[in-house]
Coordinates of C-alpha atoms and ligand atoms in Angstrom, one line a residue:
M221 CA 2.1 -2.2 -32.4
D222 CA 1.5 -5.8 -31.5
D223 CA -0.8 -7.8 -33.9
T224 CA -3.0 -9.0 -31.0
S225 CA -3.2 -5.5 -29.5
F226 CA -6.6 -4.0 -29.1
I227 CA -5.6 -1.1 -26.9
S228 CA -2.0 0.0 -27.6
I229 CA -0.3 2.4 -25.3
Q230 CA 3.1 3.3 -26.7
N231 CA 5.7 5.2 -24.8
V232 CA 3.1 7.3 -23.0
S233 CA 4.3 10.0 -20.5
K234 CA 2.3 12.6 -18.7
R235 CA 3.8 15.5 -16.9
F236 CA 1.9 17.9 -14.5
G237 CA 4.4 20.7 -13.9
S238 CA 7.3 19.1 -12.0
V239 CA 5.4 15.8 -11.4
L240 CA 6.0 13.0 -14.0
A241 CA 2.7 11.1 -13.3
V242 CA 3.2 8.6 -16.1
D243 CA 6.7 7.7 -17.3
Q244 CA 7.2 6.0 -20.7
V245 CA 4.5 3.4 -20.3
S246 CA 4.0 0.9 -23.1
I247 CA 1.2 -1.7 -22.7
D248 CA -0.7 -3.8 -25.3
I249 CA -4.1 -5.0 -24.1
R250 CA -5.9 -7.7 -26.0
R251 CA -9.5 -7.7 -27.2
G252 CA -11.9 -9.1 -24.6
E253 CA -9.2 -9.1 -21.9
F254 CA -9.7 -8.3 -18.2
F255 CA -6.6 -6.1 -17.7
S256 CA -5.7 -4.4 -14.5
L257 CA -3.4 -1.6 -13.6
L258 CA -2.1 -2.3 -10.1
G259 CA 0.2 -0.1 -7.9
P260 CA 0.4 2.0 -4.8
S261 CA -1.3 5.3 -4.4
G262 CA 0.1 8.0 -6.6
C263 CA 1.8 5.7 -9.1
G264 CA -0.2 7.1 -12.1
K265 CA -3.0 4.5 -12.5
S266 CA -5.9 7.0 -12.7
T267 CA -3.9 9.3 -15.0
L268 CA -3.2 6.5 -17.4
L269 CA -6.9 5.6 -17.4
R270 CA -7.9 9.2 -17.9
I271 CA -5.6 9.3 -20.9
L272 CA -7.4 6.3 -22.4
A273 CA -10.7 8.0 -21.8
G274 CA -9.5 11.2 -23.4
F275 CA -9.8 13.4 -20.3
E276 CA -6.1 14.0 -20.2
F277 CA -3.6 14.3 -23.1
P278 CA -0.3 12.5 -23.0
T279 CA 2.7 14.8 -22.9
S280 CA 4.3 12.3 -25.3
G281 CA 3.5 8.9 -26.7
E282 CA 0.4 7.5 -28.5
V283 CA -2.7 5.6 -27.7
H284 CA -4.5 3.4 -30.3
I285 CA -7.8 1.7 -29.7
D286 CA -9.0 -0.9 -32.2
G287 CA -6.4 0.3 -34.7
Q288 CA -7.5 3.9 -34.5
A289 CA -5.2 6.7 -33.2
M290 CA -6.9 8.5 -30.3
A291 CA -4.9 11.8 -30.3
A292 CA -7.6 13.7 -32.2
V293 CA -10.7 11.9 -30.8
A294 CA -12.8 13.6 -28.2
P295 CA -13.8 11.6 -25.1
N296 CA -17.4 11.3 -26.2
H297 CA -16.4 9.9 -29.6
R298 CA -14.1 7.2 -28.2
P299 CA -15.3 3.6 -28.0
V300 CA -14.9 3.6 -24.2
N301 CA -16.9 4.3 -21.1
I302 CA -15.6 4.9 -17.6
V303 CA -16.8 4.0 -14.1
F304 CA -15.4 6.1 -11.3
Q305 CA -14.6 5.1 -7.8
N306 CA -17.3 7.2 -6.2
Y307 CA -20.0 5.9 -8.3
A308 CA -21.5 8.9 -9.9
I309 CA -25.1 8.0 -10.2
F310 CA -27.7 10.7 -10.1
P311 CA -29.2 10.9 -6.6
H312 CA -32.4 12.5 -7.8
L313 CA -33.1 10.0 -10.6
T314 CA -34.6 6.5 -10.3
V315 CA -32.6 3.4 -11.2
K316 CA -34.3 3.2 -14.6
K317 CA -33.5 6.9 -15.4
N318 CA -29.9 6.5 -14.2
I319 CA -29.3 3.5 -16.5
A320 CA -31.2 5.0 -19.5
Y321 CA -29.2 8.2 -19.2
G322 CA -26.4 6.4 -21.1
L323 CA -28.8 6.0 -24.0
L324 CA -30.8 9.3 -23.9
D325 CA -29.0 11.2 -26.6
A326 CA -29.3 8.2 -28.9
R327 CA -33.1 9.0 -29.2
L328 CA -34.3 5.5 -29.2
P329 CA -38.1 4.8 -29.0
R330 CA -39.3 4.6 -25.4
A331 CA -40.3 0.9 -25.7
R332 CA -36.8 0.0 -26.8
V333 CA -35.2 2.0 -24.0
N334 CA -37.4 0.1 -21.5
E335 CA -36.3 -3.2 -23.0
R336 CA -32.6 -2.3 -22.9
V337 CA -32.9 -1.1 -19.2
E338 CA -34.6 -4.4 -18.4
E339 CA -31.8 -6.4 -20.1
M340 CA -29.2 -4.4 -18.1
L341 CA -31.1 -5.0 -14.8
D342 CA -31.1 -8.7 -15.5
L343 CA -27.4 -8.5 -16.3
I344 CA -26.5 -6.8 -13.0
K345 CA -29.0 -9.1 -11.1
L346 CA -31.3 -6.3 -10.0
P347 CA -34.5 -7.2 -11.9
G348 CA -37.6 -5.2 -10.9
Y349 CA -35.5 -2.3 -9.5
Q350 CA -36.6 0.2 -12.2
N351 CA -38.4 2.6 -10.0
R352 CA -36.2 2.5 -6.9
A353 CA -34.7 5.8 -5.9
S354 CA -30.9 6.0 -5.6
H355 CA -31.1 6.5 -1.8
E356 CA -33.0 3.2 -1.5
L357 CA -30.0 1.3 -2.8
S358 CA -27.1 -0.2 -0.9
G359 CA -23.6 0.8 -1.9
G360 CA -23.1 -2.4 -3.9
E361 CA -26.4 -1.9 -5.7
R362 CA -25.5 1.6 -6.6
Q363 CA -22.2 0.4 -7.9
R364 CA -24.0 -2.1 -10.1
V365 CA -26.3 0.6 -11.4
A366 CA -23.3 2.7 -12.3
L367 CA -21.9 -0.3 -14.2
A368 CA -25.2 -0.8 -16.0
R369 CA -25.2 2.8 -17.1
A370 CA -21.7 2.4 -18.5
L371 CA -22.5 -0.9 -20.2
I372 CA -25.9 0.1 -21.8
R373 CA -24.1 1.9 -24.6
Q374 CA -22.1 -1.2 -25.4
P375 CA -18.7 0.4 -25.4
K376 CA -15.8 -1.7 -26.8
V377 CA -13.8 -0.8 -23.7
L378 CA -14.9 -0.3 -20.2
L379 CA -12.5 1.7 -17.9
L380 CA -13.0 1.1 -14.2
D381 CA -11.2 3.3 -11.6
E382 CA -11.2 1.5 -8.3
P383 CA -15.0 0.8 -8.7
L384 CA -15.1 -1.4 -5.6
G385 CA -13.0 0.8 -3.4
A386 CA -15.9 2.1 -1.3
L387 CA -17.4 -1.3 -0.5
D388 CA -16.7 -3.5 2.6
K389 CA -14.6 -6.6 2.2
K390 CA -17.3 -9.2 2.0
L391 CA -19.3 -7.2 -0.6
R392 CA -16.2 -6.3 -2.5
E393 CA -15.3 -10.0 -2.8
S394 CA -18.8 -11.0 -4.1
M395 CA -18.8 -8.0 -6.5
Q396 CA -15.3 -9.1 -7.8
L397 CA -16.8 -12.4 -8.9
E398 CA -19.9 -10.8 -10.3
L399 CA -17.9 -8.2 -12.2
R400 CA -15.7 -11.0 -13.6
D401 CA -18.7 -13.1 -14.7
L402 CA -20.3 -10.0 -16.2
Q403 CA -17.1 -9.2 -18.2
R404 CA -17.0 -12.7 -19.5
S405 CA -20.7 -12.7 -20.5
V406 CA -20.6 -9.3 -22.3
G407 CA -17.1 -9.9 -23.8
I408 CA -16.1 -6.2 -23.5
T409 CA -12.4 -5.3 -22.8
F410 CA -12.0 -4.2 -19.2
V411 CA -9.2 -2.0 -18.0
F412 CA -9.5 -2.1 -14.2
V413 CA -7.6 0.1 -11.8
T414 CA -6.8 -1.0 -8.2
H415 CA -4.2 -0.7 -5.5
D416 CA -5.4 -4.0 -4.0
Q417 CA -3.2 -6.8 -5.2
E418 CA -5.6 -9.6 -4.1
E419 CA -8.3 -7.9 -6.1
A420 CA -6.1 -7.6 -9.2
L421 CA -5.0 -11.3 -9.0
T422 CA -8.5 -12.6 -8.5
M423 CA -10.1 -10.8 -11.4
S424 CA -7.6 -10.3 -14.1
D425 CA -6.3 -12.1 -17.2
R426 CA -3.2 -10.0 -17.0
V427 CA -1.9 -7.3 -14.7
A428 CA 0.5 -4.4 -15.2
V429 CA 2.3 -3.7 -11.9
M430 CA 3.1 0.0 -11.7
S431 CA 5.4 2.1 -9.5
K432 CA 6.2 5.8 -9.7
G433 CA 4.7 6.3 -13.1
R434 CA 6.4 3.3 -14.7
H435 CA 5.2 -0.3 -15.5
L436 CA 7.4 -2.8 -13.8
Q437 CA 6.0 -6.1 -15.1
I438 CA 3.0 -7.1 -17.2
D439 CA 2.0 -10.7 -16.7
S440 CA -0.7 -13.2 -15.7
P441 CA -1.6 -13.3 -12.0
A442 CA 0.1 -16.7 -11.6
R443 CA 3.4 -15.5 -13.2
L444 CA 3.5 -12.3 -11.1
Y445 CA 3.1 -14.4 -8.0
E446 CA 5.4 -17.3 -9.0
A447 CA 7.9 -15.6 -11.1
P448 CA 8.3 -11.9 -10.2
Q449 CA 11.1 -10.3 -12.2
S450 CA 12.2 -7.7 -9.6
R451 CA 12.3 -7.3 -5.9
E452 CA 9.8 -4.4 -6.2
V453 CA 7.2 -6.7 -7.8
A454 CA 8.0 -9.6 -5.4
E455 CA 7.5 -7.3 -2.4
F456 CA 4.3 -5.8 -3.7
I457 CA 2.5 -9.1 -4.6
G458 CA 1.9 -11.2 -1.5
T459 CA 4.4 -12.0 1.2
M460 CA 8.0 -12.9 0.4
N461 CA 11.1 -13.8 2.3
F462 CA 14.4 -12.5 0.9
L463 CA 18.0 -13.7 1.4
E464 CA 21.0 -11.9 0.2
A465 CA 23.4 -14.2 -1.6
R466 CA 25.9 -14.8 -4.3
V467 CA 25.8 -17.1 -7.3
L468 CA 28.5 -19.8 -7.1
D469 CA 27.9 -21.8 -10.2
V470 CA 25.5 -22.1 -13.1
H471 CA 24.8 -25.6 -14.4
D472 CA 22.4 -26.9 -17.1
D473 CA 19.3 -27.0 -14.9
T474 CA 20.4 -25.6 -11.6
V475 CA 22.0 -22.5 -10.1
E476 CA 24.1 -23.0 -7.0
I477 CA 24.0 -20.1 -4.6
D478 CA 26.1 -19.2 -1.5
A479 CA 23.7 -17.8 1.1
G480 CA 26.3 -17.2 3.8
T481 CA 25.3 -18.7 7.2
V482 CA 22.1 -20.2 5.6
G483 CA 24.5 -22.4 3.5
L484 CA 24.3 -23.6 0.0
I485 CA 21.0 -23.1 -1.9
K486 CA 20.1 -24.8 -5.1
A487 CA 17.6 -23.1 -7.5
H488 CA 16.0 -24.3 -10.7
K489 CA 17.5 -22.4 -13.6
R490 CA 15.2 -20.0 -15.3
D491 CA 16.0 -17.3 -17.8
P492 CA 17.2 -14.7 -17.2
H493 CA 19.4 -15.5 -14.3
P494 CA 22.4 -13.8 -12.7
G495 CA 25.8 -15.2 -13.8
S496 CA 28.5 -16.9 -11.7
G497 CA 29.9 -14.6 -9.0
A498 CA 27.1 -12.1 -9.2
R499 CA 25.3 -10.9 -6.1
C500 CA 21.7 -12.0 -6.0
T501 CA 18.6 -12.2 -3.9
V502 CA 16.9 -15.5 -3.1
A503 CA 13.1 -14.9 -2.8
L504 CA 10.9 -17.6 -1.1
R505 CA 7.2 -17.6 -0.5
P506 CA 6.1 -18.5 3.1
E507 CA 3.9 -21.4 1.9
K508 CA 6.7 -23.0 -0.1
I509 CA 8.7 -23.7 3.1
S510 CA 7.8 -26.7 5.2
L511 CA 8.8 -27.3 8.8
H512 CA 10.2 -30.6 10.1
T513 CA 11.4 -31.9 13.5
S514 CA 14.3 -33.8 11.9
R515 CA 16.5 -32.9 9.0
P516 CA 14.9 -33.7 5.6
D517 CA 17.0 -35.7 3.1
T518 CA 16.1 -33.7 0.0
G519 CA 15.8 -30.1 -1.1
N520 CA 17.2 -27.0 0.5
T521 CA 17.4 -27.2 4.2
V522 CA 18.3 -24.9 7.1
R523 CA 17.9 -25.0 10.9
G524 CA 15.9 -22.4 12.8
V525 CA 13.9 -21.7 15.9
I526 CA 10.3 -20.6 15.9
D527 CA 10.2 -17.2 17.5
S528 CA 6.5 -16.4 17.3
T529 CA 3.3 -17.5 15.5
A530 CA 0.5 -15.5 14.1
Y531 CA -2.9 -17.3 13.8
L532 CA -4.7 -16.2 10.6
G533 CA -7.7 -18.6 10.7
D534 CA -7.1 -20.8 7.6
R535 CA -3.3 -20.7 8.2
S536 CA -0.7 -19.7 10.7
H537 CA 2.4 -17.7 10.0
H538 CA 5.5 -18.8 12.0
F539 CA 8.4 -16.4 12.4
V540 CA 11.5 -18.5 12.4
K541 CA 14.9 -17.2 13.5
V542 CA 17.8 -18.5 11.4
E543 CA 21.3 -17.8 12.5
G544 CA 23.0 -15.0 10.6
I545 CA 19.8 -13.5 9.1
E546 CA 18.4 -10.5 10.8
A547 CA 14.7 -10.7 9.8
P548 CA 13.0 -14.0 10.8
L549 CA 11.8 -16.1 7.9
I550 CA 8.0 -16.3 7.6
V551 CA 6.7 -19.9 7.1
S552 CA 3.0 -20.4 6.3
E553 CA 1.3 -23.6 7.4
P554 CA -2.4 -24.4 6.6
N555 CA -4.4 -25.1 9.8
L556 CA -5.6 -28.5 8.6
D557 CA -6.2 -29.8 12.1
S558 CA -8.1 -27.7 14.7
D559 CA -6.6 -29.7 17.6
A560 CA -3.1 -28.7 16.5
V561 CA -4.1 -25.0 16.7
E562 CA -5.7 -25.5 20.2
G563 CA -2.4 -27.0 21.3
G564 CA -0.8 -23.5 20.8
P565 CA 2.0 -22.5 18.6
R566 CA 4.8 -24.9 17.7
D567 CA 8.0 -24.0 19.3
G568 CA 11.6 -25.1 19.6
E569 CA 14.1 -26.0 17.0
V570 CA 12.9 -26.9 13.5
W571 CA 14.3 -27.7 10.1
L572 CA 13.1 -25.5 7.2
N573 CA 12.9 -27.2 3.9
W574 CA 12.0 -26.0 0.4
S575 CA 12.4 -27.3 -3.2
M576 CA 14.7 -26.0 -5.9
R577 CA 11.7 -25.0 -8.0
S578 CA 10.2 -22.8 -5.4
V579 CA 13.3 -20.5 -5.3
V580 CA 12.9 -17.2 -7.2
L581 CA 16.3 -15.8 -8.1
L582 CA 16.5 -12.1 -8.5
S583 CA 19.5 -10.1 -9.7
Ligands
ATP868 N1 -4.3 17.3 -12.4 C1 -3.1 17.1 -11.8 N2 -2.3 18.1 -11.5 C2 -1.1 17.9 -10.9 N3 -0.7 16.7 -10.4 C3 -1.5 15.6 -10.7 C4 -2.8 15.8 -11.3 N4 -3.4 14.6 -11.4 C5 -2.5 13.7 -10.8 N5 -1.4 14.3 -10.4 C6 -0.2 13.7 -9.7 O1 0.2 12.6 -10.5 C7 0.6 11.5 -9.8 C8 -0.3 10.3 -10.2 O2 -1.6 10.5 -9.8 P1 -2.8 9.4 -10.1 O3 -4.1 10.0 -9.7 O4 -2.6 8.9 -11.5 O5 -2.3 8.3 -9.1 P2 -3.1 6.9 -8.7 O6 -2.1 5.8 -9.0 O7 -4.4 6.8 -9.4 O8 -3.2 7.0 -7.1 P3 -4.5 6.5 -6.2 O9 -4.3 5.1 -6.0 O10 -4.2 7.3 -4.9 O11 -5.8 6.9 -6.8 C9 0.4 11.9 -8.3 O12 1.6 12.3 -7.8 C10 -0.6 13.1 -8.4 O13 -0.4 13.9 -7.3
MG869 MG1 -6.4 6.9 -8.7

């Protein structure tokens, strides 16, 4: 176990009959961290969360929380609380009773319960909502009440399974910020499950990208985006262009790559990197490529023709045909000037240019 680990998941697997839902996952989560499990539907996120909560037992492997082995600890004795996707608040109870439910079996005096509920309502920014019925709340408000009910017991760990999944985009975005602020102010460790990469990147200190029961990469949002370690992660996070190539030469700081008809590409050397002669994939983010009408003097350059343009409001995506490459390269340009947009898409021949540092080299 890692010294800084607060939740330690060691070689955990879970089999349901012939389905291996979780496959040898090892993750160390730090105290106070906002940690997300991100991956497509069916990759084992909820199963892993349910293992942490004690609702499922791993087929093999171990879970420790705050130094304590969880194997023999029942769900209600674990220092965790869970919030589900379809916010299970009781429809027949008021907001106050829903929130206080988390405390009831603690047999606190009534005045103290009222005080704690009020604190929680302030925290979730719904002061004065004590006597509202569940059906008098919006989806986002119901979600906050579910959070308050989970938080009132002051768990060391809060497990959240797609808690914002049912909300519309605008509300989800504001709830993301609120949840992040709330997590910082209470200082509880959050393990957050989502299949929405933007959501995971916005909210998390670190993210584990999962696929088919395995964890592919555990990193900060910036590193997952800027330095994905595999094609799978690069494809899952944001938009990426890929070029098949071969390593020509490895120097002190640079790697020279033969990208066929695209020509020679130079990449900043990062470890690990494929060796001389190895087949490799050059990965390039659309916003790291710039378009020019004449050939730029520095950086990596290739000639292309703009095939079509998608207007996305804040930016446009140009689909640029480059000789010898089947899929057009996507180039993202911010729409800084509204006149330029009204002038219609740019067309004709262009030079594409990108720096050595923006090249991600995958083996
Ligand atoms: N109780 C169960 N019995 C049998 N198979 C199960 C059971 N629970 C989950 N599975 C299977 O395990 C795999 C992982 O399921 P899980 O619910 O963990 O996925 P998920 O990543 O949470 O997906 P989603 O994003 O759709 O919620 C799936 O193939 C699912 O069908
Ligand atoms: Mg799930």
